[in-house]
Short mmCIF file of C-alpha atoms in Angstrom, two decimals:
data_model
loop_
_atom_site.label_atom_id
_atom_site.label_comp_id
_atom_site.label_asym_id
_atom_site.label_seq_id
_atom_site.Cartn_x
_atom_site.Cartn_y
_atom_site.Cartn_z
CA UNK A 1199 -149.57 42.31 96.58
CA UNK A 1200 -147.13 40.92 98.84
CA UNK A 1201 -148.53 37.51 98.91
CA UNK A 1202 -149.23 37.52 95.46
CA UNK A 1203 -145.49 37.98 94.86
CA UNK A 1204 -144.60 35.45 97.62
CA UNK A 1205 -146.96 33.04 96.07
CA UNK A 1206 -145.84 33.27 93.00
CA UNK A 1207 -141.67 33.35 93.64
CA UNK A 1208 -141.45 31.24 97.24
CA UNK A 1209 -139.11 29.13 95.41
CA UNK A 1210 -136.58 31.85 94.72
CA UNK A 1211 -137.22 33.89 97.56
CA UNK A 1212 -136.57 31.09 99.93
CA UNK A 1213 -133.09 30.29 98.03
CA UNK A 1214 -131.66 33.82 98.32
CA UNK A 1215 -132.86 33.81 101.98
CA UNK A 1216 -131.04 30.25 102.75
CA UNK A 1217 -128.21 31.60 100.78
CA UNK A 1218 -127.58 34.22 103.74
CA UNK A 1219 -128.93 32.27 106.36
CA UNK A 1220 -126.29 29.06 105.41
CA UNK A 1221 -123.36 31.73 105.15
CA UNK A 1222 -124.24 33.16 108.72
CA UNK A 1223 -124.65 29.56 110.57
CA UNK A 1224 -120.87 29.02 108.87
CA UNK A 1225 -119.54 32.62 110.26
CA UNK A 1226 -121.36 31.09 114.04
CA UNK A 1227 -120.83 27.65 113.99
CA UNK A 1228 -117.26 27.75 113.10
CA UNK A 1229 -117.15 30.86 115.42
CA UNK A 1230 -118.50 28.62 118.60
CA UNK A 1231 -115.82 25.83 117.62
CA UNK A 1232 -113.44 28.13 117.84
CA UNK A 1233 -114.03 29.23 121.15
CA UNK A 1234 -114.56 26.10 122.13
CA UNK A 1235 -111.02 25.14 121.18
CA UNK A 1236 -109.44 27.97 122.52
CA UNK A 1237 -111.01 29.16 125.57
CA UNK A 1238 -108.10 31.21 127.05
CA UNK A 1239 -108.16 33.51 123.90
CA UNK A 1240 -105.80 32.72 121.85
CA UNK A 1241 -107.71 32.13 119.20
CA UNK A 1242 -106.14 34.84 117.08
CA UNK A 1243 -102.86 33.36 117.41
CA UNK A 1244 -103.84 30.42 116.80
CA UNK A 1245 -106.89 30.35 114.27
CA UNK A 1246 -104.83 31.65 111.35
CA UNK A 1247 -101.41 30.97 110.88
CA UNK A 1248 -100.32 27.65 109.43
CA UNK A 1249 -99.90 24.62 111.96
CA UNK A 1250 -95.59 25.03 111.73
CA UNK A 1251 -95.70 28.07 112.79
CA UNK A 1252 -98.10 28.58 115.31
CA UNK A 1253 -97.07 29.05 119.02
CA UNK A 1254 -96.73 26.51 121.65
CA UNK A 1255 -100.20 27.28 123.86
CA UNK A 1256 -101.96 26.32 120.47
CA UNK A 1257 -103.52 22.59 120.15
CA UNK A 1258 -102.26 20.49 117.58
CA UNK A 1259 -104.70 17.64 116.97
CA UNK A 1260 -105.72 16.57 114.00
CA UNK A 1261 -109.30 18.22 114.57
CA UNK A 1262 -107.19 21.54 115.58
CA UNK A 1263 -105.46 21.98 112.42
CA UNK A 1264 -108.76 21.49 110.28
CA UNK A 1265 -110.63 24.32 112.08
CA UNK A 1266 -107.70 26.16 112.16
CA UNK A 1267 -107.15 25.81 108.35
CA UNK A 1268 -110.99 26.20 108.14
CA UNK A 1269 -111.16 29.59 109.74
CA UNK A 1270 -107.58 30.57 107.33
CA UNK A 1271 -109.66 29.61 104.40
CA UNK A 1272 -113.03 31.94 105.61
CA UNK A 1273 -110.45 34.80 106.66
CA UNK A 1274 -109.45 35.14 103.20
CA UNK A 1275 -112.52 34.45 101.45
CA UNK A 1276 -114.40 37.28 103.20
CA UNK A 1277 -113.52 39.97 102.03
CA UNK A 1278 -115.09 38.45 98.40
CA UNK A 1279 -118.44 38.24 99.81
CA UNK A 1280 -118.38 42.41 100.34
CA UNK A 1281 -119.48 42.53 96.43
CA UNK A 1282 -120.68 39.36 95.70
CA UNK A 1283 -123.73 39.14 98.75
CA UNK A 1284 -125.70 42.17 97.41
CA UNK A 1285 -124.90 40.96 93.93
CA UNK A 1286 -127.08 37.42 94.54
CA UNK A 1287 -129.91 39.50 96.01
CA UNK A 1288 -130.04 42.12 93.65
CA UNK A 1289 -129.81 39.72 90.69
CA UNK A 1290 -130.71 36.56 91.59
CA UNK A 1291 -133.82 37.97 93.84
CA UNK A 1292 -134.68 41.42 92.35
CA UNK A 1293 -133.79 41.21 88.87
CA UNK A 1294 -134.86 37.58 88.20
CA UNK A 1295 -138.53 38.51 90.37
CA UNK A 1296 -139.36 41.78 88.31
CA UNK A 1297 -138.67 40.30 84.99
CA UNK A 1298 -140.79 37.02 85.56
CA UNK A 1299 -143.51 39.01 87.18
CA UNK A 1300 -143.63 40.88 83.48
CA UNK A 1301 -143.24 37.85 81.45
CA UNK A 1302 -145.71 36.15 83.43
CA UNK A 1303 -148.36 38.81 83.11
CA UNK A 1304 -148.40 38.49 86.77
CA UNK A 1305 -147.67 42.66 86.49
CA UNK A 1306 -150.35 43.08 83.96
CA UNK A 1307 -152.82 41.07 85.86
CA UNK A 1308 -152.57 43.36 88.68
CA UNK A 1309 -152.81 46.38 86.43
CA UNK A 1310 -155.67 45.75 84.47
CA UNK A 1311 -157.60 44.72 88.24
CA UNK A 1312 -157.37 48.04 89.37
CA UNK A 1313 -154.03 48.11 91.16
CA UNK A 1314 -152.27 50.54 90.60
CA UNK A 1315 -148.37 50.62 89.46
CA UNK A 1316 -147.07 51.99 93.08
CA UNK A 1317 -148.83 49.46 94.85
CA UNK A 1318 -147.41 46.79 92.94
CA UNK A 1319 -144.38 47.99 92.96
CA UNK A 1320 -144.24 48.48 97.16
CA UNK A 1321 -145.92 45.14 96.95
CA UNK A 1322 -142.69 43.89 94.89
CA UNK A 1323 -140.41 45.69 96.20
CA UNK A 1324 -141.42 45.21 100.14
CA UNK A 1325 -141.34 41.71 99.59
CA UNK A 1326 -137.55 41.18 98.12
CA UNK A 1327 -136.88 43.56 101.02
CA UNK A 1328 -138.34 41.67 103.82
CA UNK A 1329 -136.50 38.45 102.54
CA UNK A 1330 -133.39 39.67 102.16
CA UNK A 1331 -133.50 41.55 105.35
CA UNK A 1332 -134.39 38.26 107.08
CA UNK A 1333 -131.29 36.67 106.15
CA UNK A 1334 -129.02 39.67 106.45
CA UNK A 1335 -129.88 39.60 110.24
CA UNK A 1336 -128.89 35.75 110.60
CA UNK A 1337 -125.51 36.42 108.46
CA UNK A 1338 -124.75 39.75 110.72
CA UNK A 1339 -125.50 37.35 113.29
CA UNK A 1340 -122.75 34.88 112.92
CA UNK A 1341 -120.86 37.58 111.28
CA UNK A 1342 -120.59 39.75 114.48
CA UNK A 1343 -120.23 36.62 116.22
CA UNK A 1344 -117.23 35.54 114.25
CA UNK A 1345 -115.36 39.02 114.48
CA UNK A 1346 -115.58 39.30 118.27
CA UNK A 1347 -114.80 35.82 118.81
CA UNK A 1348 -111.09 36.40 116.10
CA UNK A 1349 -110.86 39.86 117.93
CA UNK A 1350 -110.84 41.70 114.49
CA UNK A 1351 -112.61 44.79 116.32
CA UNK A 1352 -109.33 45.37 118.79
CA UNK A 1353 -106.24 46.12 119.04
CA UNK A 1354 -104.25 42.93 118.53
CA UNK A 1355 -102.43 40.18 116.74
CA UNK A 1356 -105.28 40.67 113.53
CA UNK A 1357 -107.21 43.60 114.53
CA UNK A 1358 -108.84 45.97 113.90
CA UNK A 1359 -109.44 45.20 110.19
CA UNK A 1360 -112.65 45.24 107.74
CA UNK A 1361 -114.03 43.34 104.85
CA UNK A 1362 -117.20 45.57 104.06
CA UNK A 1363 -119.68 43.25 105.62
CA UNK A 1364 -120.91 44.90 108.70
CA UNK A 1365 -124.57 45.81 108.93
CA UNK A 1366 -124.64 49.33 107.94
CA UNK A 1367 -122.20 49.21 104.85
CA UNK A 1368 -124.27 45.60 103.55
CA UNK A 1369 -127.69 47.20 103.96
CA UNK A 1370 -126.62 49.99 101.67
CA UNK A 1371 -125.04 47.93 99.31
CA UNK A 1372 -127.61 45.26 99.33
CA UNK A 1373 -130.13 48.25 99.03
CA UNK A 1374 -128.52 49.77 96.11
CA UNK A 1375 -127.99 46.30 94.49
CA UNK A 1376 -131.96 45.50 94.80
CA UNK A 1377 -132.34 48.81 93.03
CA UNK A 1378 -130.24 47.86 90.00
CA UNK A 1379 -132.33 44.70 89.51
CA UNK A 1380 -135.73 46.27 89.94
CA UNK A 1381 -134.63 48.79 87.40
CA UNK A 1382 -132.90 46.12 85.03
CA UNK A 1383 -135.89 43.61 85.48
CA UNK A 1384 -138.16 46.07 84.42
CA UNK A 1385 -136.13 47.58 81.82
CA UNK A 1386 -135.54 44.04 79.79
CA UNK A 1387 -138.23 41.88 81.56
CA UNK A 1388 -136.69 38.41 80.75
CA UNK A 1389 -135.03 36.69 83.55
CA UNK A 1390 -131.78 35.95 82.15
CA UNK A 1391 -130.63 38.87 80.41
CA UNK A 1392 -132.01 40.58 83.48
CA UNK A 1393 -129.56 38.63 85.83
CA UNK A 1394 -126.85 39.28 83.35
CA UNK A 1395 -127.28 43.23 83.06
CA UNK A 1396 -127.70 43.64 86.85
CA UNK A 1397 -124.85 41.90 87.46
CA UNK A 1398 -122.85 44.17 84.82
CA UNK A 1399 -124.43 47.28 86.20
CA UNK A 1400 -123.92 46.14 89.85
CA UNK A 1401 -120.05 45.49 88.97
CA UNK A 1402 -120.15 48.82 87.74
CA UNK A 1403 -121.49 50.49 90.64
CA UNK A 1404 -118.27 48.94 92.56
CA UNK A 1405 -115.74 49.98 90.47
CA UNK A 1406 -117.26 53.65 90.50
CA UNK A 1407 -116.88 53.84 93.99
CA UNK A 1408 -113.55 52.30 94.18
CA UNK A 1409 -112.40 55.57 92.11
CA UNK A 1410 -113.07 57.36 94.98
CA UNK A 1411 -109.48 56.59 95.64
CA UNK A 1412 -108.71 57.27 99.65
CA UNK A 1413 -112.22 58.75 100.14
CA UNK A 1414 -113.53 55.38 99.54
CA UNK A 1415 -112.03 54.26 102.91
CA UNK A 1416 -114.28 57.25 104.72
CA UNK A 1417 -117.21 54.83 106.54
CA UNK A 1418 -119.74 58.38 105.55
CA UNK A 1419 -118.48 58.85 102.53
CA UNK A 1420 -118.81 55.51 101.43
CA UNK A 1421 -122.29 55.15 102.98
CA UNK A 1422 -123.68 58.47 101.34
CA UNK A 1423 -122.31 57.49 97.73
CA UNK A 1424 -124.25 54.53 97.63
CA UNK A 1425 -127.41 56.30 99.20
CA UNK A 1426 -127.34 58.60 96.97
CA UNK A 1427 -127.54 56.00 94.07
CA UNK A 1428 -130.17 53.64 95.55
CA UNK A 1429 -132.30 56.46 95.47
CA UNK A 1430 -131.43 57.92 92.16
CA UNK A 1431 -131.79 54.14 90.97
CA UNK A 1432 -134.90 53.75 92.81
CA UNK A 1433 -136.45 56.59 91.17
CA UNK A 1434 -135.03 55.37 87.89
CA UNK A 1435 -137.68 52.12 88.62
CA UNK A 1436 -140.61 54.42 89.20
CA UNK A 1437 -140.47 56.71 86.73
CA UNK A 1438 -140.07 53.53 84.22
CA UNK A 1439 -142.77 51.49 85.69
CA UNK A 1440 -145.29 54.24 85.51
CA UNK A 1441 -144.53 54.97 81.79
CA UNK A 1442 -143.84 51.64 80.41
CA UNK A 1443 -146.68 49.53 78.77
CA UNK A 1444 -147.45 46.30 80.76
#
């Protein structure tokens, strides 16, 4: 079932998974200019403070000042990504997949040839997983990369600090987020409305857990709320693909 999901959604697949892999080569490439440029290590003196004000060890070409204003400019735009990453997979991948594979008849095919409803569902489901999985590990990649390189894990000018994209925290989200648009592709079966609810529901997940007020901060506590849900969600999708008419 695998293939015959692969085969029959490559072209999506392959879009989420460049999605994450193109966000992870930015995180490393600008990550190995960067060290390039400042090889004593002062980048995080240097990286992200505006060209008037940074010290006198820092280089001020022309080149410099781009990376420099570069690497500002990703600094603040990470911590968006925390939400919107396992948004695009969960919508974009699961929610768009489930509800063509029912408007196809792609999940009645199967069905009706003897297959039963979990195996097409691990079939689906193992599939969005494994490509979304692939490019989480080259956007942790370059992610890591460009944390250590910045020093954001020490003591320091910037450090320690956290925007909610570190392997552990991402794979729950992003597994929770898959969840939603398994359950919301199955539950409308046509792509766009699909996309649209998962989105909502996925936007809804993150505001619930920011009313965890300071628990929300807690790296466990944080971690088990959105276990918790990806498996009540994930049960949710089971329960509603085995009673559902294909």
């Amino acid at each position: 079932m695998s293939w015959l999901t692969w085969r029959a959604h490559r072209g999506t697949l392959l879009i989420g998974t460049a999605f994450l892999v193109g966000l992870g080569m930015m995180y490393g490439g600008l990550a190995a200019v960067l060290r390039i440029l400042y090889p004593d290590g002062d980048i995080g003196v240097c990286a992200l403070v505006p060209a008037h004000d940074a010290p006198s060890q820092c280089s001020g070409s022309g080149f410099a000042q781009l990376v420099n204003s570069t690497a500002a400019d990703v600094f603040s735009a990470s911590e968006l990504l925390g939400p919107i990453i396992p948004l695009v997979i969960g919508s974009f991948l699961a929610a768009s997949i489930t509800a063509q594979e029912f408007r196809s008849g792609t999940a009645r095919w199967a069905i009706t040839q003897g297959i039963s409803r979990d195996r097409w569902l691990v079939g689906l489901v193992s599939t969005v997983l494994a490509f979304a999985a692939a490019g989480l590990v080259v956007f942790e990649t370059g992610y890591l990369l460009w944390r250590s390189v910045l020093g954001l894990d020490v003591a320091g000018p910037i450090g320690p600090m956290t925007f909610g994209l570190g392997p552990v925290e991402m794979g729950a989200k992003v597994l929770l987020a898959i969840g939603i648009g398994l359950l919301m592709g199955t539950a409308v079966r046509s792509p766009a409305p699909a996309v649209a609810l998962s989105s909502t529901a996925w936007i809804a997940a993150m505001t619930l857990i920011e009313q965890l007020g300071p628990y929300r901060s807690v790296f466990i506590v944080q971690i088990g709320v959105l276990t918790a849900l990806s498996v009540l969600v994930f049960l949710g999708v089971r329960g509603l693909v085995a009673r559902r008419t294909v």
